[in-house]
CSV table of C-alpha atoms in Angstrom, one decimal:
chain,number,residue,atom,x,y,z
A,1,MET,CA,49.2,47.1,-38.5
A,2,ASP,CA,45.9,47.5,-36.9
A,3,SER,CA,45.9,46.9,-33.2
A,4,MET,CA,43.8,43.9,-32.1
A,5,GLN,CA,41.8,44.0,-28.9
A,6,ALA,CA,42.3,41.0,-26.7
A,7,PRO,CA,39.1,39.0,-26.4
A,8,GLY,CA,37.2,39.2,-23.1
A,9,PRO,CA,36.0,36.3,-21.1
A,10,THR,CA,33.5,34.0,-22.8
A,11,PRO,CA,30.0,34.7,-21.4
A,12,ALA,CA,28.6,31.8,-19.5
A,13,ILE,CA,25.9,29.8,-21.2
A,14,GLU,CA,22.9,29.4,-19.1
A,15,GLU,CA,21.7,25.9,-19.0
A,16,SER,CA,17.9,25.3,-19.3
A,17,PRO,CA,16.6,23.5,-16.2
A,18,GLU,CA,15.7,19.9,-16.7
A,19,PRO,CA,12.0,19.6,-17.1
A,20,GLU,CA,10.3,18.0,-14.1
A,21,ILE,CA,9.4,14.4,-14.7
A,22,GLU,CA,5.7,14.0,-14.0
A,23,GLU,CA,5.8,10.6,-12.3
A,24,SER,CA,4.4,9.2,-9.1
A,25,PRO,CA,4.6,9.7,-6.2
A,26,GLU,CA,4.8,13.5,-6.9
A,27,TYR,CA,2.2,13.2,-9.7
A,28,VAL,CA,-0.8,11.1,-10.4
A,29,ARG,CA,-3.4,10.8,-13.1
A,30,THR,CA,-7.0,11.6,-12.0
A,31,SER,CA,-10.2,10.4,-13.6
A,32,LEU,CA,-12.1,12.9,-15.7
A,33,GLY,CA,-15.0,12.7,-13.3
A,34,ALA,CA,-12.8,13.4,-10.3
A,35,ALA,CA,-11.0,16.2,-12.2
A,36,ILE,CA,-14.4,17.8,-12.9
A,37,ALA,CA,-15.5,17.4,-9.2
A,38,LEU,CA,-12.3,18.9,-7.9
A,39,GLY,CA,-12.4,21.8,-10.4
A,40,PHE,CA,-9.3,20.8,-12.4
A,41,SER,CA,-11.3,20.2,-15.6
A,42,PRO,CA,-14.6,21.8,-16.9
A,43,GLY,CA,-17.7,19.6,-17.4
A,44,ALA,CA,-20.9,18.4,-16.0
A,45,PHE,CA,-22.6,15.0,-15.5
A,46,TYR,CA,-25.6,13.6,-17.3
A,47,ARG,CA,-28.8,13.6,-15.2
A,48,ASP,CA,-27.0,15.7,-12.7
A,49,ALA,CA,-24.9,12.8,-11.3
A,50,ARG,CA,-22.1,13.6,-8.9
A,51,ALA,CA,-18.7,11.9,-8.7
A,52,TYR,CA,-18.1,11.2,-5.0
A,53,CYS,CA,-14.8,9.3,-5.2
A,54,VAL,CA,-11.5,10.9,-6.3
A,55,ASN,CA,-9.9,8.1,-8.4
A,56,LEU,CA,-6.2,8.5,-8.7
A,57,LEU,CA,-3.9,6.4,-11.0
A,58,LEU,CA,-0.2,6.1,-10.5
A,59,THR,CA,1.8,7.2,-13.5
A,60,TYR,CA,5.3,6.4,-14.8
A,61,GLY,CA,7.2,7.4,-17.9
A,62,ASP,CA,7.7,3.8,-18.9
A,63,GLY,CA,4.0,3.0,-18.3
A,64,CYS,CA,2.3,-0.2,-17.1
A,65,ARG,CA,4.2,-3.4,-17.6
A,66,ALA,CA,1.0,-5.4,-18.1
A,67,ASN,CA,-0.7,-6.2,-21.4
A,68,CYS,CA,-4.3,-6.9,-20.6
A,69,ALA,CA,-6.3,-7.3,-23.8
A,70,TYR,CA,-9.2,-5.0,-22.8
A,71,CYS,CA,-7.2,-2.3,-21.1
A,72,GLY,CA,-6.4,1.1,-22.6
A,73,LEU,CA,-3.1,1.2,-20.7
A,74,SER,CA,-1.7,-2.0,-22.0
A,75,ARG,CA,1.9,-1.8,-23.1
A,76,SER,CA,1.1,-3.0,-26.7
A,77,ARG,CA,-1.5,-0.3,-27.3
A,78,ALA,CA,0.0,2.3,-29.7
A,79,GLY,CA,0.9,5.8,-28.5
A,80,GLU,CA,2.7,7.5,-25.6
A,81,TYR,CA,1.6,6.1,-22.2
A,82,THR,CA,0.5,9.5,-20.8
A,83,ASP,CA,-1.7,10.0,-23.9
A,84,LYS,CA,-3.5,6.7,-23.5
A,85,SER,CA,-7.1,6.7,-22.3
A,86,PHE,CA,-8.4,4.5,-19.5
A,87,ILE,CA,-12.1,3.5,-19.3
A,88,ARG,CA,-12.4,5.5,-22.6
A,89,VAL,CA,-11.5,8.9,-21.2
A,90,LYS,CA,-8.4,10.9,-20.6
A,91,TRP,CA,-6.9,11.0,-17.2
A,92,PRO,CA,-5.1,14.3,-16.7
A,93,VAL,CA,-1.8,14.4,-14.8
A,94,VAL,CA,-1.9,16.5,-11.6
A,95,ARG,CA,0.4,17.1,-8.6
A,96,VAL,CA,-0.4,15.0,-5.6
A,97,SER,CA,0.1,18.1,-3.4
A,98,GLU,CA,-2.6,20.0,-5.3
A,99,VAL,CA,-5.1,17.1,-5.1
A,100,ALA,CA,-4.5,16.7,-1.4
A,101,GLU,CA,-4.9,20.5,-0.9
A,102,ARG,CA,-8.2,20.6,-2.9
A,103,ILE,CA,-9.6,17.5,-1.0
A,104,GLY,CA,-8.7,19.2,2.3
A,105,GLU,CA,-10.4,22.4,1.2
A,106,ILE,CA,-13.6,20.6,0.3
A,107,GLY,CA,-13.6,18.7,3.5
A,108,ASP,CA,-13.0,21.8,5.6
A,109,SER,CA,-15.9,23.6,3.9
A,110,ALA,CA,-18.4,20.8,3.6
A,111,GLY,CA,-21.9,22.1,3.1
A,112,SER,CA,-20.8,25.4,1.7
A,113,ARG,CA,-19.5,24.3,-1.7
A,114,GLY,CA,-22.8,23.4,-3.3
A,115,GLU,CA,-22.9,19.8,-4.5
A,116,VAL,CA,-19.2,19.1,-4.3
A,117,GLU,CA,-18.5,16.3,-1.9
A,118,VAL,CA,-15.6,13.9,-1.6
A,119,ARG,CA,-16.7,10.7,0.2
A,120,ARG,CA,-13.6,8.5,-0.7
A,121,VAL,CA,-10.3,8.6,-2.4
A,122,CYS,CA,-9.1,5.5,-4.4
A,123,ILE,CA,-5.4,5.2,-5.3
A,124,SER,CA,-4.9,2.7,-8.1
A,125,MET,CA,-1.6,0.9,-8.9
A,126,VAL,CA,-0.4,0.0,-12.3
A,127,THR,CA,2.0,-2.9,-12.9
A,128,HIS,CA,5.3,-1.2,-12.0
A,129,PRO,CA,8.0,-2.1,-9.5
A,130,ARG,CA,7.6,1.3,-7.7
A,131,ALA,CA,3.8,1.2,-7.5
A,132,ALA,CA,3.2,-0.5,-4.1
A,133,ALA,CA,5.5,1.9,-2.2
A,134,ASP,CA,4.1,4.9,-4.1
A,135,VAL,CA,0.5,4.0,-3.0
A,136,VAL,CA,1.7,4.4,0.6
A,137,ARG,CA,3.4,7.8,-0.2
A,138,VAL,CA,0.3,9.2,-2.0
A,139,ALA,CA,-2.0,7.9,0.8
A,140,MET,CA,0.1,9.7,3.4
A,141,ALA,CA,0.0,12.9,1.4
A,142,ILE,CA,-3.8,12.7,1.3
A,143,ARG,CA,-4.1,11.8,4.9
A,144,SER,CA,-2.0,14.8,5.9
A,145,ARG,CA,-4.7,17.1,4.7
A,146,SER,CA,-7.9,15.2,5.2
A,147,ASP,CA,-9.6,12.3,7.1
A,148,VAL,CA,-11.5,11.2,4.0
A,149,PRO,CA,-11.5,7.4,3.7
A,150,ILE,CA,-8.9,6.0,1.3
A,151,SER,CA,-8.9,2.8,-0.7
A,152,GLY,CA,-6.1,1.1,-2.6
A,153,LEU,CA,-6.8,-0.6,-5.9
A,154,LEU,CA,-3.9,-3.1,-6.1
A,155,THR,CA,-2.0,-5.2,-8.6
A,156,PRO,CA,-0.9,-8.4,-6.9
A,157,THR,CA,1.8,-9.1,-9.5
A,158,THR,CA,4.1,-6.6,-7.8
A,159,LEU,CA,2.7,-6.9,-4.3
A,160,ALA,CA,3.9,-8.4,-1.0
A,161,ARG,CA,2.0,-8.9,2.2
A,162,SER,CA,4.3,-6.3,3.8
A,163,ASP,CA,3.0,-3.8,1.3
A,164,LEU,CA,-0.6,-4.5,2.5
A,165,GLU,CA,0.5,-3.9,6.1
A,166,ALA,CA,2.3,-0.6,5.1
A,167,MET,CA,-0.8,0.6,3.3
A,168,LYS,CA,-3.0,-0.1,6.4
A,169,ASN,CA,-0.5,1.8,8.6
A,170,ALA,CA,-0.6,4.7,6.1
A,171,GLY,CA,-4.4,5.1,6.6
A,172,ILE,CA,-5.8,3.0,3.8
A,173,ASP,CA,-8.9,1.3,5.2
A,174,ARG,CA,-10.1,-0.8,2.2
A,175,ILE,CA,-8.5,-2.7,-0.6
A,176,GLY,CA,-9.7,-3.6,-4.1
A,177,ILE,CA,-8.2,-6.1,-6.4
A,178,ALA,CA,-9.3,-6.2,-10.1
A,179,VAL,CA,-9.4,-9.9,-10.9
A,180,ASP,CA,-11.8,-8.9,-13.8
A,181,ALA,CA,-12.1,-12.3,-15.4
A,182,ALA,CA,-14.6,-14.8,-13.9
A,183,THR,CA,-12.6,-17.9,-14.8
A,184,GLN,CA,-9.0,-19.0,-14.9
A,185,GLY,CA,-9.1,-19.8,-18.6
A,186,ILE,CA,-10.4,-16.3,-19.5
A,187,PHE,CA,-7.9,-14.7,-17.2
A,188,ASP,CA,-4.9,-16.6,-18.7
A,189,VAL,CA,-6.0,-15.7,-22.3
A,190,LEU,CA,-6.7,-12.0,-21.6
A,191,ARG,CA,-4.2,-11.1,-18.9
A,192,GLY,CA,-1.6,-13.9,-18.7
A,193,HIS,CA,0.1,-16.2,-21.1
A,194,GLY,CA,-2.3,-15.5,-23.9
A,195,VAL,CA,-1.1,-11.9,-24.2
A,196,ARG,CA,2.4,-12.4,-22.9
A,197,GLY,CA,1.3,-10.6,-19.7
A,198,PRO,CA,2.7,-11.0,-16.2
A,199,HIS,CA,-0.5,-11.7,-14.3
A,200,ARG,CA,-1.4,-15.1,-12.8
A,201,TRP,CA,-4.9,-16.2,-11.6
A,202,GLU,CA,-3.5,-17.9,-8.5
A,203,SER,CA,-1.6,-14.8,-7.3
A,204,TYR,CA,-4.7,-12.6,-7.6
A,205,TRP,CA,-6.8,-14.9,-5.4
A,206,LYS,CA,-4.0,-15.4,-3.0
A,207,ALA,CA,-3.7,-11.6,-2.6
A,208,LEU,CA,-7.5,-11.4,-1.9
A,209,ALA,CA,-7.1,-13.9,0.9
A,210,GLU,CA,-4.1,-12.0,2.4
A,211,ALA,CA,-5.9,-8.7,2.1
A,212,VAL,CA,-8.8,-10.1,4.1
A,213,GLU,CA,-6.3,-11.3,6.8
A,214,VAL,CA,-4.8,-7.8,7.0
A,215,PHE,CA,-7.9,-5.5,6.5
A,216,GLY,CA,-10.7,-7.8,7.7
A,217,ARG,CA,-13.7,-9.5,6.2
A,218,TRP,CA,-15.9,-7.2,3.9
A,219,MET,CA,-13.1,-4.6,3.8
A,220,VAL,CA,-11.7,-6.1,0.5
A,221,GLY,CA,-13.3,-5.8,-2.9
A,222,CYS,CA,-13.0,-8.0,-6.0
A,223,HIS,CA,-13.6,-6.3,-9.3
A,224,LEU,CA,-15.2,-8.5,-12.0
A,225,ILE,CA,-16.1,-7.5,-15.5
A,226,ALA,CA,-19.1,-9.1,-17.1
A,227,GLY,CA,-18.9,-9.8,-20.8
A,228,LEU,CA,-15.3,-11.0,-21.3
A,229,GLY,CA,-16.5,-14.4,-22.5
A,230,GLU,CA,-17.9,-16.1,-19.4
A,231,THR,CA,-21.3,-17.5,-18.9
A,232,GLU,CA,-23.7,-16.0,-16.3
A,233,GLN,CA,-23.3,-19.2,-14.3
A,234,GLU,CA,-19.5,-18.8,-14.3
A,235,MET,CA,-19.8,-15.2,-13.2
A,236,ALA,CA,-22.2,-16.1,-10.4
A,237,GLY,CA,-19.7,-18.8,-9.3
A,238,ALA,CA,-16.9,-16.3,-9.1
A,239,ILE,CA,-19.0,-13.9,-7.1
A,240,GLN,CA,-19.9,-16.7,-4.7
A,241,MET,CA,-16.3,-17.7,-4.3
A,242,ALA,CA,-15.3,-14.2,-3.4
A,243,HIS,CA,-18.2,-13.8,-1.0
A,244,ASP,CA,-17.2,-17.0,0.8
A,245,MET,CA,-13.8,-15.5,1.4
A,246,GLY,CA,-15.3,-12.4,3.0
A,247,VAL,CA,-14.7,-10.4,-0.2
A,248,VAL,CA,-17.3,-8.0,-1.7
A,249,THR,CA,-17.8,-8.0,-5.4
A,250,HIS,CA,-17.7,-4.7,-7.4
A,251,LEU,CA,-19.2,-5.4,-10.8
A,252,PHE,CA,-18.5,-3.7,-14.2
A,253,ALA,CA,-19.9,-4.3,-17.7
A,254,PHE,CA,-17.3,-4.6,-20.5
A,255,TYR,CA,-17.1,-1.7,-22.8
A,256,PRO,CA,-14.5,-1.9,-25.6
A,257,GLU,CA,-11.6,0.5,-25.5
A,258,HIS,CA,-10.6,1.9,-28.8
A,259,GLY,CA,-7.1,0.7,-29.8
A,260,SER,CA,-7.1,-2.2,-27.4
A,261,ALA,CA,-6.9,-5.8,-28.5
A,262,MET,CA,-10.6,-6.2,-27.7
A,263,GLU,CA,-11.9,-3.1,-29.4
A,264,CYS,CA,-14.2,-5.1,-31.6
A,265,HIS,CA,-15.5,-7.4,-28.8
A,266,GLU,CA,-19.2,-7.1,-28.2
A,267,ARG,CA,-20.6,-5.7,-25.0
A,268,PRO,CA,-22.8,-7.9,-22.8
A,269,SER,CA,-26.5,-7.4,-23.4
A,270,LEU,CA,-28.3,-5.2,-21.0
A,271,GLU,CA,-30.7,-8.0,-20.0
A,272,SER,CA,-27.7,-10.3,-19.2
A,273,TYR,CA,-26.0,-7.6,-17.2
A,274,ARG,CA,-29.2,-7.0,-15.1
A,275,ARG,CA,-29.4,-10.7,-14.3
A,276,ILE,CA,-25.8,-10.7,-13.1
A,277,GLN,CA,-26.3,-7.5,-11.1
A,278,LEU,CA,-29.2,-9.1,-9.3
A,279,ALA,CA,-27.2,-12.3,-8.7
A,280,ARG,CA,-24.3,-10.2,-7.2
A,281,TYR,CA,-26.7,-8.4,-4.8
A,282,LEU,CA,-28.4,-11.5,-3.7
A,283,ILE,CA,-25.1,-13.3,-3.0
A,284,ASN,CA,-23.4,-10.3,-1.4
A,285,GLU,CA,-26.4,-9.6,0.9
A,286,GLY,CA,-26.7,-13.3,1.9
A,287,ILE,CA,-30.2,-13.6,0.5
A,288,ALA,CA,-29.3,-16.5,-1.8
A,289,ARG,CA,-26.4,-18.6,-2.9
A,290,CYS,CA,-25.2,-19.5,-6.4
A,291,GLU,CA,-26.1,-23.1,-5.7
A,292,ASP,CA,-29.7,-21.9,-5.3
A,293,PHE,CA,-29.8,-20.5,-8.8
A,294,SER,CA,-31.1,-22.3,-11.9
A,295,PHE,CA,-29.5,-22.1,-15.3
A,296,ASP,CA,-30.3,-23.2,-18.8
A,297,GLY,CA,-28.0,-25.3,-21.0
A,298,GLY,CA,-26.0,-22.2,-22.0
A,299,GLY,CA,-25.3,-21.1,-18.4
A,300,THR,CA,-28.0,-18.3,-18.5
A,301,ILE,CA,-29.7,-17.6,-15.1
A,302,THR,CA,-33.3,-18.7,-15.2
A,303,GLY,CA,-34.1,-18.4,-11.5
A,304,TYR,CA,-32.6,-17.3,-8.1
A,305,GLY,CA,-34.1,-19.9,-5.8
A,306,ILE,CA,-36.2,-17.4,-3.8
A,307,PRO,CA,-40.0,-16.7,-4.0
A,308,ARG,CA,-41.2,-14.4,-6.7
A,309,ASP,CA,-42.6,-11.8,-4.3
A,310,LYS,CA,-39.2,-11.6,-2.5
A,311,LEU,CA,-37.4,-11.2,-5.8
A,312,GLU,CA,-39.8,-8.4,-6.9
A,313,SER,CA,-39.2,-6.6,-3.6
A,314,VAL,CA,-35.5,-6.7,-4.0
A,315,VAL,CA,-35.7,-5.4,-7.6
A,316,GLY,CA,-38.1,-2.6,-6.4
A,317,LEU,CA,-35.4,-1.3,-4.0
A,318,GLY,CA,-33.2,-0.5,-7.0
A,319,LEU,CA,-30.1,-1.2,-4.9
A,320,PRO,CA,-28.8,-4.1,-7.0
A,321,PHE,CA,-28.4,-1.8,-10.0
A,322,ILE,CA,-26.5,1.0,-8.3
A,323,THR,CA,-22.7,1.1,-8.7
A,324,SER,CA,-21.2,-1.5,-6.3
A,325,GLY,CA,-18.2,0.3,-4.8
A,326,CYS,CA,-16.5,1.2,-1.6
A,327,PRO,CA,-18.6,3.2,0.9
A,328,GLY,CA,-18.1,6.6,2.3
A,329,LYS,CA,-17.3,7.4,6.0
A,330,HIS,CA,-20.9,6.8,7.1
A,331,GLY,CA,-21.7,3.8,4.9
A,332,GLU,CA,-23.2,5.8,2.0
A,333,LEU,CA,-22.1,5.0,-1.5
A,334,GLY,CA,-18.6,6.4,-1.9
A,335,CYS,CA,-17.3,5.2,-5.2
A,336,ASN,CA,-20.1,5.6,-7.8
A,337,ARG,CA,-18.0,6.0,-11.0
A,338,PRO,CA,-20.5,7.9,-13.1
A,339,TYR,CA,-20.8,6.5,-16.6
A,340,ALA,CA,-17.8,4.2,-16.5
A,341,ASN,CA,-19.9,1.4,-18.1
A,342,GLU,CA,-21.7,3.5,-20.8
A,343,ARG,CA,-21.7,6.8,-22.4
A,344,PRO,CA,-24.1,9.5,-21.1
A,345,GLY,CA,-27.4,9.1,-22.9
A,346,GLU,CA,-27.1,5.4,-23.3
A,347,PRO,CA,-29.1,3.0,-21.0
A,348,ILE,CA,-27.4,3.2,-17.6
A,349,ARG,CA,-25.8,-0.1,-16.5
A,350,ASN,CA,-24.4,1.0,-13.1
A,351,TYR,CA,-26.6,3.7,-11.7
A,352,PRO,CA,-24.4,6.4,-10.0
A,353,PHE,CA,-27.5,7.5,-8.0
A,354,PRO,CA,-30.7,5.7,-6.8
A,355,PRO,CA,-32.8,4.7,-9.8
A,356,ASP,CA,-36.1,6.5,-9.9
A,357,GLU,CA,-39.6,4.9,-10.6
A,358,GLN,CA,-39.2,5.1,-14.3
A,359,ASP,CA,-35.7,3.5,-14.1
A,360,ILE,CA,-37.1,0.7,-11.9
A,361,GLU,CA,-39.9,0.0,-14.5
A,362,GLU,CA,-37.3,-0.2,-17.2
A,363,ILE,CA,-35.1,-2.6,-15.1
A,364,ARG,CA,-38.2,-4.8,-14.4
A,365,ALA,CA,-38.8,-5.0,-18.1
A,366,GLN,CA,-35.2,-5.9,-18.8
A,367,LEU,CA,-35.4,-8.7,-16.2
A,368,GLY,CA,-38.7,-10.0,-17.7
A,369,LEU,CA,-40.6,-9.1,-14.5
A,370,SER,CA,-43.0,-6.5,-16.0
A,371,MET,CA,-45.9,-8.9,-16.5
C-alpha cells in the first residue's frame, strides 16, 4: 500500500476588511461648486464667478426620510441615495477631516492662493434622526482647523431647542431653515400630507422663532422658493412675516429637478422673479412693507408704495438681485451659490457677483423700468 502523508494544518483564510461606510459625521457630501473651489473636482465657473461658501450636506446610507415633491433627495425618487443629484448637480462624498484640512490651508494662506477664498461653511441637515447631533460634530471638526464662520441649514422635523443651543456652543453663528413654500397650503401639498412627508408648517415657523431666541435677530435665515404655485402677493406676505420675526429671507427660484415629482412644473418667469427679488430687498432693508405694495387681481405686484426715483435708485444698486445668503466674517457676501437657480449661459436669476451696467439695464427692462 502506498503510504499516505498526514494533512498539514488548514491555512487560515484572510478575511477582507469590511468596507468603510461613508456616512456622516465622518463623511459629508459637498456641492460641486465647493468641490471645485476646494480642489476636489475639476471645473470653472461661468463669467469667472467664485464659490465663497463651502456647502456640506450630511449623508446616510438610508438617505433622507422626507419626500418633498421638488427635491432630488426625496425618498420616492428612483435610484441609490448617494447617486441622487441635489439642485441638479452631483454632490461628491468626501471625508470631513479632508474638508477641514483644506479649509484650514486656504485660511492659513489667504492672499497667496489666487482667487480661492472661503468666506463661510454651511452644514446642511437631511431628515434623519442622527442629523442634528452630526451637525455639531462636523462643525467642531471644521472649527478645530479654522475660524471661518459656520452656518447650519436645519430640518425642524428632527430638531429640538437643545440642538440649537449645542450648535451655538459648537461655533455655529447663523441658522438657516428652508421653509421653501410661501403658504401653508402649498407646504402641506408639496412637503407634508400631500406627499406622505413628515414635515409640518407649524413646526418650521416655531423653529424659526426658537432659532431667533437662541442666535438673535437677523442671525436666522428663512429659505423661500419662488414658483411653487404661490402668487407674488403670497410670497411678499411670507417675506414680511419672516422679517417681523427678525428673520432674513434667502430667496431661490424654482428649477425642476429631473426625476422628482415636479420635474414637469414650470419655472417662474424672469419678470416675476425680479419683482419678488425687489420686494424681498425692500422688506428686508426696512424700506417698505408688504402692506405698502399694490397688487392686481391675480396677486401680481404692480407697485411698491415708494416714489419712482427711490425705486430706480434701489434697482440701480444691483443689490436686490445678488444672491441673498449668509455673510462672511466682515459682512461681505459669503454664500453666493453660483448658478443654483439656472444653468451657466442662461439669464442669471441670483447674481453670484455684483451685476455690471449691462446686467442692470437688462434687469430694468425685466422690471419694466427701462422707459
